Short mmCIF file of C-alpha atoms in Angstrom, two decimals:
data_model
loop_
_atom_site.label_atom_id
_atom_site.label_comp_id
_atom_site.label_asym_id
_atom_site.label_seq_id
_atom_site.Cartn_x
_atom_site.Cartn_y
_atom_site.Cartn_z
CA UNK A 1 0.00 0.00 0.00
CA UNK A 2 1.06 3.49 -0.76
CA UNK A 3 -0.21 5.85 1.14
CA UNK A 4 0.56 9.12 -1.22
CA UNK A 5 1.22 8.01 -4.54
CA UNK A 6 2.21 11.65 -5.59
CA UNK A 7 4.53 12.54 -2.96
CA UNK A 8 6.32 8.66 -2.85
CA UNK A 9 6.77 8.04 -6.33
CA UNK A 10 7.61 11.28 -8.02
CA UNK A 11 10.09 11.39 -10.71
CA UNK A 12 13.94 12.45 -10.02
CA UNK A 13 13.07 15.61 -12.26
CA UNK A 14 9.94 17.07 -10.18
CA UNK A 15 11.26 16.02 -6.69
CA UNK A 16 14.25 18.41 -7.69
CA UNK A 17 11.85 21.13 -8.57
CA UNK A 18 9.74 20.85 -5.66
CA UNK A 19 12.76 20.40 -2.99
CA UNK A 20 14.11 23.46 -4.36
CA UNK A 21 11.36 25.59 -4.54
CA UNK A 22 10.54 23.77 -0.45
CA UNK A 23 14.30 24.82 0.37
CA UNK A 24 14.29 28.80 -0.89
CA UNK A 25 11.03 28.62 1.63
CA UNK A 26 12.91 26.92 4.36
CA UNK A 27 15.94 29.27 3.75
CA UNK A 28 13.98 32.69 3.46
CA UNK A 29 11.92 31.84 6.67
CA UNK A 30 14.71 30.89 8.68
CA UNK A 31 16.57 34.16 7.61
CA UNK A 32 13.66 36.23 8.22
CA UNK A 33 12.13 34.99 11.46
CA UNK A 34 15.03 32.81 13.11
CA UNK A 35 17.82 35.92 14.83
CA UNK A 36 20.65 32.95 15.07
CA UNK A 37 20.40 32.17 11.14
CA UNK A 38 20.10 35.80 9.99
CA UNK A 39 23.20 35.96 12.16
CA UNK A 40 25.47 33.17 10.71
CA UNK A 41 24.02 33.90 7.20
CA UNK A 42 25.22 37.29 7.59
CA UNK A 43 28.23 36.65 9.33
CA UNK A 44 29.01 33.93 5.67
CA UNK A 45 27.56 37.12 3.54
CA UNK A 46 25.16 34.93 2.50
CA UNK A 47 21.00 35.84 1.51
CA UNK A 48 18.37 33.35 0.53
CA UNK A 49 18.48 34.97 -2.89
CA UNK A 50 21.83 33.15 -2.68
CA UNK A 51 20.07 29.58 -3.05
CA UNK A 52 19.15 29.20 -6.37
CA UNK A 53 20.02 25.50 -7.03
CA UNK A 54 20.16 22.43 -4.97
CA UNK A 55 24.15 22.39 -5.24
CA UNK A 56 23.58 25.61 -3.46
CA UNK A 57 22.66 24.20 -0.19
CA UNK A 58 26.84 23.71 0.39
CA UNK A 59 26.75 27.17 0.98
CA UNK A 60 24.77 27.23 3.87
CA UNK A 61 26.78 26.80 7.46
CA UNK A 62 25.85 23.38 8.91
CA UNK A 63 23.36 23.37 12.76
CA UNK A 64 24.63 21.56 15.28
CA UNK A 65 22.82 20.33 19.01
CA UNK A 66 24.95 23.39 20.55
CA UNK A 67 23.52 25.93 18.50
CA UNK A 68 20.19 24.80 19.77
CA UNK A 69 20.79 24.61 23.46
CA UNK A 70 22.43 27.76 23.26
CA UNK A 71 18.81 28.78 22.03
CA UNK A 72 17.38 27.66 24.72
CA UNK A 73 14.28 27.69 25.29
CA UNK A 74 12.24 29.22 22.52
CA UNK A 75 15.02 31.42 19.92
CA UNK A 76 14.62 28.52 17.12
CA UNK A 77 11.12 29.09 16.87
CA UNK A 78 10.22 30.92 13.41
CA UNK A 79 6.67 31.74 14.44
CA UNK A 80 5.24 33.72 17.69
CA UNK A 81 5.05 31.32 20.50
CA UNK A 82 1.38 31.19 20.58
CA UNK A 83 1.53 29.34 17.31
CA UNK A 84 3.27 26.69 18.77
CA UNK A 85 0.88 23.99 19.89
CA UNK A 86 3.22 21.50 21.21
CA UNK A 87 6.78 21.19 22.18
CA UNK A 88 9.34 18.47 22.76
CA UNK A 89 12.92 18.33 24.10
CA UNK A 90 16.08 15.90 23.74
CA UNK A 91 16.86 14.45 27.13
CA UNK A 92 19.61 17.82 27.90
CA UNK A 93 22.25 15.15 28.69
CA UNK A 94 24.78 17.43 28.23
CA UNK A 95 23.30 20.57 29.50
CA UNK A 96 20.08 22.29 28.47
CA UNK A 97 18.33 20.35 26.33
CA UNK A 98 17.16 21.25 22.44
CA UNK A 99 13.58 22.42 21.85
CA UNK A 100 11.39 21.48 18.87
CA UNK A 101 8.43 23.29 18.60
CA UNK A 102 5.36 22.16 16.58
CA UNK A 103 2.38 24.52 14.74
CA UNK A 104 -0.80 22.25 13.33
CA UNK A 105 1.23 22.34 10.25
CA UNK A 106 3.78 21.05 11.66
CA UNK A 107 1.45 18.21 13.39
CA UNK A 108 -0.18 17.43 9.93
CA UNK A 109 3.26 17.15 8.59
CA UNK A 110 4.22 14.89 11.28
CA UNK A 111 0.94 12.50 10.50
CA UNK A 112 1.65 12.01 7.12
CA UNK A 113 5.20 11.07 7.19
CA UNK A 114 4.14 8.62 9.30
CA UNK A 115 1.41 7.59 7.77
CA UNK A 116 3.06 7.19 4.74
CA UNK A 117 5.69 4.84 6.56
CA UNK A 118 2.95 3.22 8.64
CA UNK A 119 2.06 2.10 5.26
CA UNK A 120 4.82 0.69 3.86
CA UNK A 121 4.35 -2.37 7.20
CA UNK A 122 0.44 -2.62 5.33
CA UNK A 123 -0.93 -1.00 8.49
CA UNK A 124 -4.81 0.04 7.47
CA UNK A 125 -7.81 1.39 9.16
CA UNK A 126 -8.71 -1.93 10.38
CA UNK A 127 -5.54 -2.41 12.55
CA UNK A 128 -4.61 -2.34 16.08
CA UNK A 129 -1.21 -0.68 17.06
CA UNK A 130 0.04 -1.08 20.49
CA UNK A 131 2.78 1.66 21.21
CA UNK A 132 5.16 0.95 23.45
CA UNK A 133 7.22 4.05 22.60
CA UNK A 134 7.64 6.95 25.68
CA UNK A 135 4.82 9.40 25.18
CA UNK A 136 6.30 12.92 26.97
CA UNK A 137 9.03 15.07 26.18
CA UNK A 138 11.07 12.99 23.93
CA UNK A 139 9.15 12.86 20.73
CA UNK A 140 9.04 8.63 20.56
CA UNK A 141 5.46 7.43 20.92
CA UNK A 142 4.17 10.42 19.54
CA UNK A 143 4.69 9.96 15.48
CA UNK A 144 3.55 6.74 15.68
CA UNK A 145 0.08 8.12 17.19
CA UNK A 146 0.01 10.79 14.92
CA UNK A 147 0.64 8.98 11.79
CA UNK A 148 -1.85 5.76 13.11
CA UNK A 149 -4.91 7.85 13.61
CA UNK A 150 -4.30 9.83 10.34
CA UNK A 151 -4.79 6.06 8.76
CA UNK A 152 -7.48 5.30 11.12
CA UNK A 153 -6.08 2.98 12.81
CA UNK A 154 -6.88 2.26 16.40
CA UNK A 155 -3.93 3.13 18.82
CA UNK A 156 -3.28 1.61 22.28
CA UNK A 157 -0.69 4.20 24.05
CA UNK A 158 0.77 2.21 26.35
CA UNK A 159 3.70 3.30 26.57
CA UNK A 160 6.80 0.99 27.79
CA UNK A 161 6.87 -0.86 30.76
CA UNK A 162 4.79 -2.75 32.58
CA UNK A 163 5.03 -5.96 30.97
CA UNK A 164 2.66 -8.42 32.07
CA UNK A 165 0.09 -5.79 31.06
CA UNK A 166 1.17 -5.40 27.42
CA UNK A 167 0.26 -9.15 27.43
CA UNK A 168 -2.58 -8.98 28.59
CA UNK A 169 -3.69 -5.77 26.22
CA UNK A 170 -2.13 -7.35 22.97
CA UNK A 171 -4.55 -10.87 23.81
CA UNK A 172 -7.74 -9.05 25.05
CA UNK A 173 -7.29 -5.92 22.52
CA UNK A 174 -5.93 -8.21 19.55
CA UNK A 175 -3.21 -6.46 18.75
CA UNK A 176 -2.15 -6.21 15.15
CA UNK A 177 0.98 -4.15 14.95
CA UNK A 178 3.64 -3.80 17.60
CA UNK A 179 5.85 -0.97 18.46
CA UNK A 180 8.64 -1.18 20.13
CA UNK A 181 13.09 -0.61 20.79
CA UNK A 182 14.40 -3.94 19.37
CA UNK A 183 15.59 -4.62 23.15
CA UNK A 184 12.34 -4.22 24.39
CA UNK A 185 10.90 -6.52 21.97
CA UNK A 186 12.97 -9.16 22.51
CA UNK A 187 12.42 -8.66 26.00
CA UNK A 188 8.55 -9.31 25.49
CA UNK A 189 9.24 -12.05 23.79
CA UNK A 190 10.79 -14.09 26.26
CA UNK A 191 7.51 -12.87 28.84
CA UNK A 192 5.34 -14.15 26.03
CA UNK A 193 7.17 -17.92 26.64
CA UNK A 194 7.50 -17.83 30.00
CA UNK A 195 3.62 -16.62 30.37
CA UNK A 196 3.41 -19.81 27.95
CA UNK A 197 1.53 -17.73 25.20
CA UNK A 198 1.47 -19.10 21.53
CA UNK A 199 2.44 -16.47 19.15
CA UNK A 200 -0.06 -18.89 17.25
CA UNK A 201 -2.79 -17.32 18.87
CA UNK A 202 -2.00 -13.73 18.72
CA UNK A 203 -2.50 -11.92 15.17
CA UNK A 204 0.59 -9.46 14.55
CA UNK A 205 0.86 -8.25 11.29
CA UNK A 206 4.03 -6.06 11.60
CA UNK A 207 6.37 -4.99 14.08
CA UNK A 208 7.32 -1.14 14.03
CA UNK A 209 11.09 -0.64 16.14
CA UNK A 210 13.77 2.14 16.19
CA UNK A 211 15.14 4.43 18.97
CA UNK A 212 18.32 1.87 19.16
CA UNK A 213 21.08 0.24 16.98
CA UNK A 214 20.41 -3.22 16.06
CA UNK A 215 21.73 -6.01 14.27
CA UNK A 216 19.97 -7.87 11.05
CA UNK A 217 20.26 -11.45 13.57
CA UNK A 218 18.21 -9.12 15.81
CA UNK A 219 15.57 -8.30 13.09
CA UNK A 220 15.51 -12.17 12.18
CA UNK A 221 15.03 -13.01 16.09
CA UNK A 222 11.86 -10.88 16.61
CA UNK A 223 10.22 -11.43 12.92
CA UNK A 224 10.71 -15.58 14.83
CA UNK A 225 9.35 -14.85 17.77
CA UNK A 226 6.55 -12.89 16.63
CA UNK A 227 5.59 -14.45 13.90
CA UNK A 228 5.56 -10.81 11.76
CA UNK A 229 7.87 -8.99 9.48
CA UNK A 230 9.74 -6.55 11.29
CA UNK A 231 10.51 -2.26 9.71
CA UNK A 232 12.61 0.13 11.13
CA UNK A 233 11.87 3.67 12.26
CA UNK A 234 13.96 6.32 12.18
CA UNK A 235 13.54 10.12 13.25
CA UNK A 236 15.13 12.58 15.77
CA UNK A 237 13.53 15.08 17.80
CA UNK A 238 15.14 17.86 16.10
CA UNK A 239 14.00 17.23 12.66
CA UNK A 240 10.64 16.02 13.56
CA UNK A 241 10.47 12.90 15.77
CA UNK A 242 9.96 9.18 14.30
CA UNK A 243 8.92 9.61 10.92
CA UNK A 244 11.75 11.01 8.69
CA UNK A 245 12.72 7.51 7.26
CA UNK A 246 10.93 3.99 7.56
CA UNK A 247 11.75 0.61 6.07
CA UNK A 248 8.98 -0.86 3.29
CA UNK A 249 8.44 -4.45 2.70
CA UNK A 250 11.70 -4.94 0.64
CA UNK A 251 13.28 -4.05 4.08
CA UNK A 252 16.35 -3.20 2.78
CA UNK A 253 17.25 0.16 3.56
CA UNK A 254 14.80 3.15 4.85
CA UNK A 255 12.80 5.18 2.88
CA UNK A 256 13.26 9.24 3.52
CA UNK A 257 10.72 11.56 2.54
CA UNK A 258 12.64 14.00 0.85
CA UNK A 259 9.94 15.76 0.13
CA UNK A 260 9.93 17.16 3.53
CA UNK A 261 13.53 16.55 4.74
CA UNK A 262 16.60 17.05 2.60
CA UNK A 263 19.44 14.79 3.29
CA UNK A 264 23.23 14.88 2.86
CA UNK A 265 25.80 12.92 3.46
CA UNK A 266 29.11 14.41 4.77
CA UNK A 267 33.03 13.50 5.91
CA UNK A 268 32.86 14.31 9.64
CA UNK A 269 35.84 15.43 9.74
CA UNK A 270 36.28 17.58 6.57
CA UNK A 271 32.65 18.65 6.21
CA UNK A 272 32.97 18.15 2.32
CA UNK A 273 30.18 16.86 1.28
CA UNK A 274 30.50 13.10 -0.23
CA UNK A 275 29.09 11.83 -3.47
CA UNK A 276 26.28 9.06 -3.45
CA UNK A 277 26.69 5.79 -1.97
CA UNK A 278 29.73 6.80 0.57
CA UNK A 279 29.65 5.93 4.33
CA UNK A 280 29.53 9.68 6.08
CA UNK A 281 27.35 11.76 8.74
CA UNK A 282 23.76 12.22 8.07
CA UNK A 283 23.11 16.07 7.59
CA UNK A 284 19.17 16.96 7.86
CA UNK A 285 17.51 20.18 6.00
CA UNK A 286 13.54 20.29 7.01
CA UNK A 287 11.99 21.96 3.94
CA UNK A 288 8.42 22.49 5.03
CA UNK A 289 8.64 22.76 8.73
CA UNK A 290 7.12 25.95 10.22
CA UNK A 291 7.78 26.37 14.16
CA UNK A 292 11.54 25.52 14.25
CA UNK A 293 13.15 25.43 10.93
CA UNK A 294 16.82 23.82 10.72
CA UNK A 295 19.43 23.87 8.06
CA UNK A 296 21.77 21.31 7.76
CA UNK A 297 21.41 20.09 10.87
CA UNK A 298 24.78 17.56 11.35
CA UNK A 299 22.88 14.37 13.07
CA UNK A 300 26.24 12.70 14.12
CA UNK A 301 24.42 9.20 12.67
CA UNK A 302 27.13 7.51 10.43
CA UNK A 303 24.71 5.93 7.23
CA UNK A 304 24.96 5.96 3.69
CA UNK A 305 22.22 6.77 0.96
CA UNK A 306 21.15 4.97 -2.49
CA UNK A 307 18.96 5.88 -5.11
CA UNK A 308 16.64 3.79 -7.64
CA UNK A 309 13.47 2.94 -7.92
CA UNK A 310 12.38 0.23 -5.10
CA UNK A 311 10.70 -2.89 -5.31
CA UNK A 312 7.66 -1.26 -3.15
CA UNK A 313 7.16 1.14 -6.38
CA UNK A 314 8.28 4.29 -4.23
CA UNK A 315 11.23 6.32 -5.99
CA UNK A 316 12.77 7.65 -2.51
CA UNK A 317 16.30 7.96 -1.06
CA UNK A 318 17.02 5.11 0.25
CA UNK A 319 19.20 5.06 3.80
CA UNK A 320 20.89 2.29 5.48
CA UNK A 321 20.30 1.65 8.74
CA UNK A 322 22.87 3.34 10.92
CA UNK A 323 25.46 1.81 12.06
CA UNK A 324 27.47 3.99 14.41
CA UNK A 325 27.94 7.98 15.66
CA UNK A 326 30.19 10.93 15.44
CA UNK A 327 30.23 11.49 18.81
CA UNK A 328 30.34 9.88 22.41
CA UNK A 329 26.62 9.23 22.28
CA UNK A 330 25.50 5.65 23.24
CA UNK A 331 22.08 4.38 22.43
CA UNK A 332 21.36 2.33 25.92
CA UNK A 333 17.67 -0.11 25.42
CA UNK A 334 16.22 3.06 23.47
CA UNK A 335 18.01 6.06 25.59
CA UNK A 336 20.74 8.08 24.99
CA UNK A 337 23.06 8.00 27.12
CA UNK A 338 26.55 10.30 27.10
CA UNK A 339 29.68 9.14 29.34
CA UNK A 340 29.71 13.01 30.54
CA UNK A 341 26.74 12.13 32.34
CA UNK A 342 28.39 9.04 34.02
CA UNK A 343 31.55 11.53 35.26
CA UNK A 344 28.58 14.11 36.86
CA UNK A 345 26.74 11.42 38.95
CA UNK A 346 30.23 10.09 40.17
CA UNK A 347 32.13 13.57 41.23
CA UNK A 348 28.63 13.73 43.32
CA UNK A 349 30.75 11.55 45.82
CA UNK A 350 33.95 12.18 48.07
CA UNK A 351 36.76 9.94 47.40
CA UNK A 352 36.08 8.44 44.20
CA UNK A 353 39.07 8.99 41.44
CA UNK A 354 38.17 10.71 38.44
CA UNK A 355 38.97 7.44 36.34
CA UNK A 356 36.23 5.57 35.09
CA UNK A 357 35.39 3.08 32.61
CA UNK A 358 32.07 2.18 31.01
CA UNK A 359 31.06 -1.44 29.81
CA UNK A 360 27.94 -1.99 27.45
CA UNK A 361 27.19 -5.73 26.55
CA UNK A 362 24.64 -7.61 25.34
CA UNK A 363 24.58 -11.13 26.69
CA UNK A 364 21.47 -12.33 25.78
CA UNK A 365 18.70 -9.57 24.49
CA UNK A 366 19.11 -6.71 26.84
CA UNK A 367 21.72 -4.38 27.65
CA UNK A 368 23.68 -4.05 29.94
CA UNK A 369 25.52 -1.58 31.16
CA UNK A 370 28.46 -1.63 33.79
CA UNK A 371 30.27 0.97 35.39
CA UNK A 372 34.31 0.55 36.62
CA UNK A 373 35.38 3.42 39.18
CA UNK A 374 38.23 3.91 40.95
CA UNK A 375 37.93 4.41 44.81
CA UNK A 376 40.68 6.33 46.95
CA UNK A 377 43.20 4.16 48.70
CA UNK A 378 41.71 5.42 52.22
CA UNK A 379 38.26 4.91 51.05
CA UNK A 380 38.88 1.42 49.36
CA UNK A 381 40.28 0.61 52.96
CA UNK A 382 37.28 1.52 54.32
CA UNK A 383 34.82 -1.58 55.73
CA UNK A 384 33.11 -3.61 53.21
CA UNK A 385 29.80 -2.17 54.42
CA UNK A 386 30.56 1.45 53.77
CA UNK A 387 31.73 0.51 50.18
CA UNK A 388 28.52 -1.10 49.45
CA UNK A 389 26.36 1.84 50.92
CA UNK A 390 28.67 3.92 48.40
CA UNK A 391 28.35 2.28 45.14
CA UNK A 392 24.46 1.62 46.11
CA UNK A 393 24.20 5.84 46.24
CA UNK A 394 26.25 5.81 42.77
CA UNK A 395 23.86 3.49 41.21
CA UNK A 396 20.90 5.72 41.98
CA UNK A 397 22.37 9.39 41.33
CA UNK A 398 23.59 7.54 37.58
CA UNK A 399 19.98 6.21 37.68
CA UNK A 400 18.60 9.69 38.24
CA UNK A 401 20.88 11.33 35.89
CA UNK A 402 20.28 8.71 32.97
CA UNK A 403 16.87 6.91 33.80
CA UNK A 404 18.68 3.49 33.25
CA UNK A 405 19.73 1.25 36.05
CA UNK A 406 23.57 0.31 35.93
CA UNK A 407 25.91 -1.86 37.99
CA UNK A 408 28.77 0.39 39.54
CA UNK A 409 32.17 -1.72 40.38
CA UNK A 410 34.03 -0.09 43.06
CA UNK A 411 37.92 -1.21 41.99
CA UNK A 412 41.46 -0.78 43.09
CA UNK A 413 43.06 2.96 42.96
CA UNK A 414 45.45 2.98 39.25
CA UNK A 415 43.66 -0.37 38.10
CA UNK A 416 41.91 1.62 35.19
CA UNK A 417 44.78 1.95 32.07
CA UNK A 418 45.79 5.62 32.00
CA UNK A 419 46.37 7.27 28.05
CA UNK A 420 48.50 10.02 27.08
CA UNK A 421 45.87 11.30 24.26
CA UNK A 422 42.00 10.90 25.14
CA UNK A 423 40.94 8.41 27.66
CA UNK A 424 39.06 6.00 26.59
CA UNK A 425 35.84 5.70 28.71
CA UNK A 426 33.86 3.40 26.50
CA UNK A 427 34.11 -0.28 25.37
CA UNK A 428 31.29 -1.60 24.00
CA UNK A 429 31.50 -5.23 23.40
CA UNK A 430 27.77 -5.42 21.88
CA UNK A 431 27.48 -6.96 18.52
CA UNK A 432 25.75 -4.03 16.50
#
C-alpha cells in the first residue's frame, strides 16, 4: 500500500523542482524569522536569494545540538510562541536540552510522514497498534500516534513498561501491529514464553522498532518470535520525531521523505560533502517545517544513501540503517546515554578517582551496562559495608541522571589503564 502516490513516487526531475522551490522557503523563513540564522548567514555574507540550485545548499553553514541549546528555550522558533501547539525536548544530557516546537502544520506534517511509513508495514484502518514508545518530552510514541490515527487505525498508548500488562492488552485488545526498541521486543518475547503464550494465537501483522542500533540477527530473532515482518523507524527530535525515514516491505534500507527533509551525506571530519553511496554523517535540512526550521542540521548518525526505484514502487532515497555515531553518544535499550553524564553522577561523591570506565554488553537480548570506578586508597580501605552503601548511592544518582539502572564496580586505585591522548571511557563489546 502506498499511502501518497504523488509525494512517494515522483520522478527524479519534479522532486528536484519541488525540494528546491521547499528549500528557498525553508531558507527565506529561517533568515527572516530565526535571529541565530540571519546571524550566521550574515556573518558567511550569504541571503536566501543566494540559493538558487540544490548544489547551493553547500553554501549554507551546517546546525549543530549546541547551537540549539544555546537557544534555549524558545530562539529557534520561526513563528510567535502562541503558534506553537506542542513542544518536545532531547533528554539535555549534556546541559540544556534542544527544543522542537510544533504549529498544526507542523502536526499534519508529522501525521503524514508517518502515515506514509505506517504504510509501507500494510498498516490500514482496520488495525490495532500497540505503542510501546515513551509518550512525553522525547518525541518517541508520539509519530507513531500521529501517523496511526491519520490512517485510522486504532492506537493503544501504552507506553513501555509494565510488561505483564502489554500481554494482557495485545490478547484481550488483539493487537495487530507492535511498536517497540528492538531490546524491548525481545524482551517481550521471552515474557510471552515464559507466560506460555502461543504467538499462534495472537495476530501481529508487523512490528514497528527504532530508537536503538540493532543487528539484522536481531531483526531475524523478533520477525521468529513474533511471527511478523519486522521495519525500522527512524527520526530525531530535532528534525521532527519518528517519521523522517521507515523501512517498506523490501526491508532493505529506509525510505526518507525528501519531500519534507533534505538529506546529505558528509566526511565528519572535513565537512565536504561526499558523493552518493559513501559511508559519512547524516546532515538533515527540514523543507516544510514551520515552528523551528533547521538547516543542515549535522545528526552525528554515520549511514549511507542509495537511489533507484524500489521494489515497493516508491522512488525515494534510500538510507541504510545506521550503524554507528560521530560522537560519544551511546544508544542504551532506546536512551541516549553520554559518558559526561556518568563523570557528573560520580564527582557527586567524596573519594572516588576521576577514572572511570564504562562497559555496554549484550549477553542475551538486553543491555547491559556496567560501570568501573576507581575508589581512593583510604576509602577502598574503608569496611566492606561502607563501600557497598557507596556504590548503592552511585547506582541511583547515575539512575537519576540517565533513567537506566547500571551496575557500579568499586575497583582498586590505578587499576583503570591511564592514556596520554584521550581516555578511553567506553568499550562496547555489543554486537551491533
Amino acid at each position: 500500500m502506498i499511502w501518497n502516490k504523488e509525494a512517494e513516487c515522483m520522478s527524479d526531475d519534479d522532486r528536484k523542482i519541488l525540494q528546491l522551490k521547499r528549500l528557498k522557503y525553508a531558507v527565506k523563513n529561517a533568515y527572516d524569522n530565526v535571529p541565530y540564522y540571519r546571524k550566521r548567514f550574515d556573518e558567511l555574507n550569504i541571503t536566501p536569494d543566494d540559493i538558487k540550485t540544490l548544489k547551493d545548499i553547500e553554501k549554507l553553514p551546517f546546525t549543530t545540538k549546541d547551537d540549539l541549546r544555546d537557544a534555549y528555550p524558545f530562539e529557534m522558533f520561526a513563528v510567535p510562541r502562541k503558534q506553537i501547539v506542542e513542544v518536545h525536548t532531547s533528554s539535555g544530557t549534556t546541559g540544556k536540552p534542544t527544543v522542537s516546537g510544533y504549529t498544526r502544520g507542523d502536526i499534519e506534517i508529522w501525521s503524514e510522514v508517518m502515515a506514509r511509513g505506517l504504510s509501507m508495514a500494510g498498516v490500514t484502518d482496520e488495525d490495532i497498534i500497540q505503542n510501546t514508545h515513551g509518550y512525553g518530552l522525547f518525541t518517541g510514541g508520539f509519530g507513531v500516534h500521529y501517523g496511526a490515527q491519520k490512517i485510522g487505525a486504532t492506537v493503544i498508548p501504552i507506553s513501555t513498561g509494565q510488561t505483564k500488562r502489554q500481554i494482557e492488552i495485545m490478547q484481550d485488545f488483539g493487537t495487530t501491529v507492535m511498536i517497540f526498541t528492538p531490546s524491548y521486543g525481545l524482551y517481550l518475547a521471552e515474557e510471552l514464553e515464559e507466560e506460555g503464550v502461543d504467538i499462534k494465537d495472537l495476530d501481529f501483522k508487523a512490528i514497528g522498532f527504532g530508537a536503538e542500533m540493532w543487528t539484522e540477527e536481531m531483526r531475524q530473532e523478533i520477525e521468529k518470535r513474533f511471527n511478523a515482518p519486522a521495519y525500522n523507524i527512524y527520526g530525531l527530535t530535532e528534525i521532527m520525531g519518528p517519521g523522517v525515514g521507515l523501512e517498506c516491505r523490501v526491508q532493505d534500507g529506509l525510505h526518507l521523505f525528501e519531500d519534507h527533509f533534505y538529506p546529505e551525506i558528509i566526511d565528519s571530519e572535513t565537512l565536504e560533502t561526499l558523493p552518493e553511496g559513501n559511508r559519512g554523517e547524516l546532515v538533515l535540512t527540514t523543507l516544510t517545517r514551520e515552528g523551528t526550521p533547521l538547516i543542515r542540521f549535522r545528526t552525528k548518525d554515520i549511514t549511507l544513501l542509495k537511489r533507484g526505484k524500489c521494489g515497493c514502487g516508491r522512488n525515494l532515497v534510500k538510507m541504510d540503517r545506521v550503524t554507528g555515531r560521530t560522537d560519544d553518544m551511546l544508544k542504551i535499550r532506546g536512551v541516549s546515554v553520554f559518558p559526561s553524564q556518568i563523570e557528573k553522577a560520580l564527582l557527586r561523591i567524596d573519594g572516588l578517582e576521576p577514572h572511570y570506565q564504562i562497559i555496554v554488553t549484550r549477553p542475551h537480548l538486553m543491555d547491559e551496562v556496567e560501570v568501573r570506578v576507581e575508589a581512593s586508597e583510604g576509602l577502598f580501605s574503608d569496611k566492606i559495608k561502607e563501600l557497598v552503601g557507596i556504590r548503592l548511592r552511585l547506582e541511583n544518582y547515575i539512575h537519576d541522571e540517565i533513567g537506566l539502572r547500571v551496575k557500579v564496580t568499586l575497583i582498586e586505585p590505578k587499576t583503570l589503564p591511564r592514556s596520554q591522548g584521550k581516555a578511553v571511557r567506553v568499550i562496547d563489546k555489543r554486537k551491533l
